[in-house]
XYZ file of C-alpha atoms in Angstrom:
472
model
C 0.035 0.121 -0.099
C 2.816 2.570 0.886
C 4.545 1.520 -2.445
C 1.320 2.589 -4.519
C 1.093 5.735 -2.736
C 4.807 6.280 -3.477
C 4.162 5.558 -7.002
C 1.988 8.684 -7.648
C 4.122 11.422 -6.979
C 6.941 9.454 -9.186
C 4.432 9.362 -11.924
C 3.536 13.195 -11.549
C 7.427 13.956 -11.514
C 7.773 11.712 -15.005
C 4.810 13.668 -16.715
C 6.135 16.938 -15.556
C 9.684 16.228 -16.947
C 8.323 14.973 -20.314
C 5.855 17.752 -20.867
C 8.399 20.538 -20.515
C 9.813 19.609 -24.044
C 6.586 20.672 -25.689
C 7.354 24.322 -24.882
C 10.368 24.414 -26.845
C 8.857 22.784 -30.179
C 7.579 26.235 -31.644
C 10.621 28.109 -32.612
C 11.571 30.866 -35.353
C 12.692 34.368 -35.554
C 11.080 37.397 -33.956
C 12.052 39.841 -36.480
C 12.532 39.543 -40.181
C 13.689 42.519 -42.249
C 11.715 43.200 -45.376
C 12.702 45.555 -48.241
C 11.541 49.178 -48.771
C 9.684 49.763 -52.265
C 10.692 52.471 -54.410
C 8.986 54.742 -57.022
C 9.835 54.921 -60.738
C 12.767 57.005 -61.648
C 13.496 59.125 -64.770
C 16.948 58.955 -65.952
C 17.006 62.277 -67.318
C 16.494 64.770 -64.489
C 15.327 67.465 -67.035
C 12.661 65.313 -68.593
C 9.544 67.326 -69.479
C 7.259 64.314 -68.717
C 4.462 65.038 -65.960
C 2.444 62.638 -63.588
C -0.841 63.712 -63.990
C -2.134 61.066 -61.362
C -0.704 57.951 -59.546
C -2.890 54.966 -58.214
C -0.934 52.948 -55.794
C -2.468 49.547 -54.715
C -1.196 47.128 -52.048
C -3.317 43.713 -52.642
C -2.612 40.998 -49.620
C -5.777 39.821 -50.655
C -4.836 36.845 -52.862
C -3.311 33.626 -51.345
C -0.866 33.420 -54.292
C 0.853 36.650 -52.990
C 0.851 36.643 -49.284
C 2.830 33.293 -48.674
C 6.101 34.365 -50.892
C 7.725 36.355 -47.953
C 9.586 33.683 -45.801
C 8.909 34.572 -42.046
C 7.028 37.484 -43.448
C 4.060 38.702 -45.272
C 4.317 39.755 -48.800
C 1.769 41.224 -51.260
C 1.405 42.587 -54.973
C 1.868 46.395 -55.353
C 0.826 47.977 -58.367
C 1.721 51.606 -59.120
C -0.273 52.934 -62.001
C 0.866 56.324 -63.395
C -0.962 58.712 -66.025
C 2.041 60.377 -67.554
C 1.693 63.202 -69.871
C 4.458 64.611 -72.603
C 3.491 68.470 -72.978
C 6.037 68.955 -75.876
C 4.986 68.920 -79.767
C 7.382 66.227 -80.861
C 8.233 62.661 -80.253
C 9.951 61.915 -76.964
C 11.794 58.813 -75.873
C 12.160 58.747 -71.946
C 14.367 56.242 -70.160
C 12.860 55.249 -66.913
C 14.366 53.244 -63.988
C 12.563 51.253 -61.460
C 14.873 50.417 -58.630
C 14.232 47.119 -56.575
C 15.757 45.588 -53.614
C 16.712 41.865 -53.494
C 19.711 39.584 -53.834
C 21.305 37.803 -56.774
C 19.915 34.395 -55.456
C 16.381 35.499 -54.608
C 15.603 37.921 -57.521
C 12.763 36.959 -59.436
C 11.926 39.080 -62.504
C 8.755 36.874 -63.397
C 7.220 38.700 -60.318
C 7.592 41.944 -61.889
C 5.439 43.226 -64.780
C 6.253 46.703 -66.597
C 3.432 47.860 -68.939
C 2.489 50.629 -71.139
C -1.192 51.139 -72.031
C -1.400 47.526 -71.257
C 1.454 45.999 -73.178
C 4.273 44.516 -71.552
C 7.616 46.548 -71.675
C 10.922 44.809 -71.958
C 13.580 45.795 -69.521
C 17.169 45.452 -68.715
C 18.669 44.537 -65.272
C 21.234 46.592 -63.702
C 22.972 45.266 -60.477
C 24.442 47.810 -57.786
C 26.418 47.478 -54.944
C 25.347 45.538 -51.696
C 23.725 47.561 -49.227
C 23.371 47.077 -45.426
C 19.947 47.321 -44.357
C 19.512 48.155 -40.389
C 17.700 45.529 -38.554
C 14.896 47.539 -37.057
C 12.124 49.628 -39.039
C 12.004 53.515 -39.793
C 15.915 53.547 -39.685
C 17.546 54.900 -42.924
C 20.136 52.429 -44.730
C 23.589 53.078 -44.277
C 25.153 55.968 -46.665
C 21.756 56.969 -47.726
C 22.116 54.164 -50.578
C 18.480 54.568 -51.615
C 19.159 58.160 -52.535
C 18.294 59.088 -56.038
C 21.691 60.196 -57.306
C 23.312 57.045 -55.699
C 20.863 54.716 -57.542
C 21.297 56.092 -61.030
C 25.345 56.075 -60.479
C 24.722 52.489 -60.048
C 23.494 51.970 -63.666
C 26.832 51.008 -65.399
C 27.582 48.496 -68.163
C 31.013 49.433 -68.303
C 33.684 47.102 -67.382
C 34.910 47.629 -63.697
C 38.384 49.068 -63.680
C 40.352 47.698 -60.595
C 42.513 49.716 -58.320
C 44.860 47.186 -57.069
C 45.489 44.844 -60.254
C 45.004 45.309 -64.016
C 42.522 43.179 -65.723
C 44.913 42.433 -68.651
C 47.926 41.064 -66.198
C 48.964 37.765 -67.272
C 49.030 34.637 -64.399
C 49.744 31.104 -64.545
C 46.958 28.658 -63.994
C 48.075 25.241 -62.590
C 45.798 22.487 -63.119
C 46.046 19.460 -61.069
C 43.807 16.259 -62.312
C 43.947 14.158 -58.976
C 42.947 10.539 -58.765
C 42.944 8.639 -55.558
C 43.886 4.821 -55.675
C 41.703 2.530 -53.377
C 40.956 4.823 -50.719
C 40.411 8.699 -49.800
C 43.302 10.779 -49.545
C 43.960 14.110 -48.426
C 46.048 16.172 -50.829
C 48.356 19.044 -49.793
C 50.019 21.662 -51.999
C 52.500 23.872 -50.392
C 54.387 26.798 -51.693
C 56.428 29.634 -50.407
C 55.208 33.292 -51.249
C 56.300 36.878 -51.145
C 52.859 38.746 -50.670
C 54.286 41.844 -52.096
C 55.185 40.060 -55.444
C 52.582 37.324 -55.620
C 48.916 36.685 -55.336
C 47.442 33.030 -55.295
C 43.598 32.111 -56.230
C 42.765 28.461 -55.382
C 39.707 26.419 -56.414
C 38.707 22.928 -55.343
C 40.431 23.018 -51.880
C 38.373 22.992 -48.426
C 41.034 23.940 -46.070
C 44.309 25.739 -45.748
C 47.132 27.052 -43.363
C 49.824 29.831 -43.351
C 52.958 29.724 -41.199
C 55.344 32.405 -41.857
C 55.506 32.695 -45.744
C 54.551 29.120 -46.171
C 50.957 28.115 -47.465
C 49.169 24.940 -47.441
C 46.222 24.331 -49.283
C 44.150 20.878 -48.506
C 41.434 18.724 -50.221
C 40.122 15.544 -49.667
C 39.852 13.178 -52.791
C 37.849 10.016 -52.856
C 37.613 9.612 -56.432
C 39.106 12.254 -58.736
C 39.159 16.088 -58.744
C 40.115 18.867 -60.516
C 42.228 21.167 -58.251
C 43.454 24.812 -59.542
C 45.941 27.299 -58.559
C 46.138 30.668 -60.066
C 49.235 32.515 -59.592
C 49.422 36.278 -60.281
C 52.653 38.104 -60.456
C 56.229 36.447 -59.627
C 55.915 32.564 -60.060
C 56.213 30.111 -57.340
C 57.238 26.715 -56.788
C 54.365 24.335 -55.922
C 54.880 20.900 -54.149
C 52.115 18.223 -53.766
C 51.642 15.578 -51.364
C 48.835 13.118 -50.055
C 48.003 11.777 -46.784
C 45.692 9.252 -45.295
C 44.779 10.892 -42.214
C 43.280 14.308 -41.166
C 46.347 15.152 -39.345
C 48.397 14.684 -42.245
C 50.994 12.857 -40.421
C 50.662 9.614 -42.363
C 51.771 10.130 -46.031
C 50.822 7.930 -48.943
C 51.514 7.015 -52.534
C 48.106 5.900 -53.514
C 47.325 8.526 -55.480
C 48.195 9.889 -59.335
C 47.896 13.242 -60.841
C 48.281 14.969 -63.930
C 49.563 18.840 -64.130
C 48.867 21.238 -66.771
C 49.995 24.894 -66.885
C 48.768 27.833 -69.011
C 49.293 31.535 -69.226
C 45.774 33.375 -68.567
C 44.838 36.928 -68.176
C 42.720 37.810 -64.905
C 40.024 39.102 -67.365
C 39.905 35.801 -68.910
C 40.283 33.676 -65.897
C 37.372 35.806 -64.144
C 35.113 35.642 -67.351
C 35.294 31.847 -67.219
C 34.504 31.559 -63.447
C 31.373 34.232 -63.948
C 30.057 32.241 -67.089
C 29.931 29.054 -64.801
C 28.548 30.996 -61.942
C 25.695 32.718 -63.872
C 24.258 29.213 -65.285
C 22.131 29.053 -61.807
C 20.286 32.173 -62.767
C 17.376 31.853 -64.897
C 17.433 35.867 -65.589
C 20.736 36.073 -67.575
C 18.801 37.249 -70.614
C 17.474 40.341 -68.690
C 20.985 41.053 -67.469
C 22.915 44.347 -68.914
C 26.446 43.500 -70.069
C 29.229 42.840 -67.457
C 26.961 43.115 -64.237
C 28.178 39.807 -62.652
C 31.653 40.163 -63.871
C 31.753 43.598 -62.375
C 30.581 42.431 -58.819
C 33.211 39.526 -59.044
C 36.059 42.034 -60.172
C 35.120 44.526 -57.626
C 35.085 41.700 -54.899
C 38.791 40.865 -55.981
C 39.786 44.425 -55.876
C 38.648 44.827 -52.140
C 40.135 41.386 -51.084
C 43.441 42.478 -52.143
C 43.166 45.931 -50.849
C 42.345 44.302 -47.473
C 45.619 42.082 -47.980
C 43.379 39.097 -47.647
C 45.738 36.125 -47.749
C 45.220 32.707 -49.522
C 42.224 33.823 -51.935
C 39.791 31.147 -52.647
C 37.539 31.723 -56.039
C 34.508 31.146 -53.944
C 35.083 34.190 -52.127
C 34.565 36.124 -55.328
C 31.232 34.732 -55.372
C 30.198 35.279 -51.937
C 27.760 37.847 -53.418
C 24.554 35.958 -54.004
C 22.850 36.572 -50.744
C 23.758 40.050 -50.161
C 20.842 42.704 -50.280
C 21.691 45.220 -53.019
C 19.785 47.592 -55.475
C 18.683 45.976 -58.755
C 17.724 48.651 -61.242
C 15.393 47.913 -64.105
C 15.782 50.299 -66.898
C 13.403 50.369 -69.754
C 12.364 53.051 -72.496
C 8.931 54.811 -73.085
C 7.974 56.433 -76.566
C 5.397 59.459 -76.274
C 3.928 60.898 -79.105
C 3.409 64.776 -79.255
C 1.192 66.209 -76.273
C 0.056 62.546 -75.596
C -0.491 60.772 -72.539
C 0.206 57.046 -71.646
C -0.818 54.732 -68.595
C 2.210 52.985 -67.378
C 2.108 50.487 -64.680
C 4.691 48.559 -62.729
C 3.569 45.701 -60.696
C 5.858 43.426 -58.162
C 5.753 41.599 -54.904
C 6.616 43.293 -51.759
C 8.065 41.912 -48.671
C 7.248 43.403 -45.180
C 9.356 43.253 -42.010
C 7.938 40.778 -39.650
C 8.142 42.160 -35.945
C 6.894 39.807 -32.981
C 9.360 41.057 -30.249
C 6.596 42.468 -28.296
C 3.430 40.551 -29.311
C 3.149 36.908 -30.058
C 0.970 37.641 -33.211
C 3.451 39.404 -35.489
C 3.149 42.791 -36.985
C 4.003 43.331 -40.470
C 5.421 46.541 -41.719
C 5.679 47.816 -45.198
C 7.925 51.083 -46.454
C 7.282 52.692 -49.914
C 9.717 55.601 -50.679
C 7.861 58.340 -52.631
C 10.802 60.865 -52.877
C 12.047 59.506 -56.186
C 8.983 60.785 -57.731
C 9.838 64.514 -57.067
C 12.392 64.432 -59.932
C 9.491 64.335 -62.350
C 8.670 67.720 -64.023
C 5.260 67.630 -62.194
C 3.402 65.412 -59.926
C -0.286 65.711 -58.702
C -2.879 63.512 -57.605
C -1.813 60.365 -55.624
C -4.402 57.637 -54.521
C -3.374 54.846 -52.428
C -5.563 51.665 -51.701
C -4.517 48.930 -49.535
C -6.365 45.553 -49.424
C -5.358 43.789 -45.937
C -5.121 40.017 -45.651
C -7.932 38.168 -43.747
C -5.573 37.240 -40.901
C -4.228 40.811 -40.459
C -7.013 43.011 -41.620
C -6.263 46.305 -39.453
C -3.611 49.152 -39.961
C -2.153 49.923 -36.683
C -0.373 52.944 -37.858
C 0.129 54.811 -41.254
C 2.677 57.578 -41.905
C -0.191 59.264 -44.186
C -3.882 59.363 -43.277
C -6.004 56.386 -44.619
C -9.476 55.830 -44.264
C -11.143 52.358 -43.539
C -14.160 51.268 -45.550
C -16.951 48.965 -44.733
C -15.241 46.128 -46.836
C -11.829 46.535 -44.808
C -9.992 48.291 -47.432
C -7.978 51.459 -46.618
C -7.709 54.519 -49.052
C -5.822 57.555 -49.297
C -6.298 60.720 -51.601
C -3.469 63.435 -51.925
C -3.502 66.375 -54.443
C 0.270 66.472 -54.426
C 3.292 64.411 -53.789
C 3.640 64.093 -49.784
C 6.838 65.418 -48.312
C 7.206 62.203 -46.421
C 7.661 58.507 -47.428
C 4.627 56.200 -47.015
C 4.851 53.406 -44.364
C 2.035 51.151 -42.432
C 1.729 48.312 -40.150
C -0.380 45.473 -40.356
C -1.957 43.666 -37.287
C -4.523 41.063 -36.509
C -6.349 43.560 -34.200
C -7.057 47.240 -34.381
C -5.121 47.844 -31.394
C -2.241 46.350 -29.187
C -3.501 45.357 -25.786
C -1.719 45.034 -22.443
C -2.893 41.394 -22.870
C -1.190 41.017 -26.239
C 2.495 41.845 -24.600
C 1.657 39.628 -21.697
C 1.067 36.769 -23.992
C 4.123 37.548 -25.668
C 6.413 37.684 -22.208
C 4.846 34.576 -21.193
C 5.528 32.694 -24.706
C 9.096 33.999 -24.434
C 9.782 33.456 -20.858
C 7.742 30.256 -19.798
C 10.637 27.896 -21.301
C 12.967 29.947 -19.368
C 11.327 29.705 -16.140
C 9.485 26.247 -16.424
C 12.529 24.225 -15.452
C 12.706 26.214 -12.088
C 8.992 25.896 -11.668
C 9.309 22.073 -12.398
C 12.387 21.863 -10.018
C 10.393 23.499 -7.312
C 7.609 20.931 -7.920
C 9.978 17.958 -7.708
C 11.839 19.242 -4.500
C 8.239 19.577 -3.008
C 7.374 16.199 -3.834
C 10.665 14.650 -2.671
C 10.243 16.652 0.507
C 6.570 15.066 0.989
C 7.881 11.893 0.429
C 11.000 11.983 2.921
C 8.511 13.320 5.703
C 6.070 10.579 5.084
C 8.735 7.736 5.049
C 10.139 9.526 8.161
C 7.034 9.536 9.860
C 5.986 6.065 9.145
C 9.568 4.956 10.321
C 8.954 6.697 13.615
C 5.604 4.973 14.255
């Protein structure tokens, strides 16, 4: 009878310990930065084209749009412009649409540019990477979204390096290595004068530097092509193989063929860039030299920083970086005519659940580029919120909510401030919303202490009961 009664607290203890793991099952980011959206720009600051009106639509009502924002919320933005040419002759106008994305995630199929309902072809120009702050309502570093900075990023000329010459000739060493019977670790050693020589290696996954002696290594299980590109004064390369990771047991169970050729840096980079570009589906949209320039610029920066033991992969750590894309296109206006120009694309908001369990989604739309047109009047804004986040908590511009849940705003001229708004599941954030978030966050931290206290109480009760029964 006594043992059965003791089984009850032990069972309770087991249940408490096993249920604590449930709290940790739901994890994810509490803040996920979205991209600000921008207006269409005119390349020619002196363009006579006027904006008679603009209708700006944010559509979060369709399921195919809202779930493309990773941890955030996405929606379709459509900016429709009524543009007028007041002059009495034909006018070809170059326009630019800036767009923040990355090489890896840029999707031109999500963008549509139309003139009077007809699709307009565009070319993609890629600017330098930008460093977005990780909180909303904070400007990006160096005001990278400034009109002049955006236009300066439109360039199809070949990048001119400061710390090397693209036509310099280097020696490319190619090792065709084969392992015999078992996996081997290949090591190539060389002594280098960093003032006179730079080395770019490819196919290796490890390296070390001691004094001026470098070693680059790679495991080979079957066969591999390993490359060493030497710039400047030539060096002597030595190759060895080992069967252990510490490289203490040398082996002859490998073979290799070595070929060498003289190659300019330009040709070397071009070959690597063309291989890298194969992963992108939008190559046909790219203006000339866009990826090449990014790669050549990265190499320039690495040499400037005296980075030793360069890897070819370092030149292509450019894919995931946020950067300005500029879509350049041309519109022809007949004398004293008007056109309806529209730009549609997916925008991704900033998700913030730092203070509330249910996230807030904030969106930014930079209106300031539109001030560069000859004249701008009549801006209308329409926002169709998603079903699960139907309310706008705050907005930088005055909006009115209609019975169907749509928000609208009408402005006779271009507002002095950029447009931002935040979507939420309720009309306001309550005290309970904040408490719910704190419990959700702190409960996994304090629950072990609660469990420990309960366990201590149970064991204390068991001890007292055993002691009292012993004394009877």
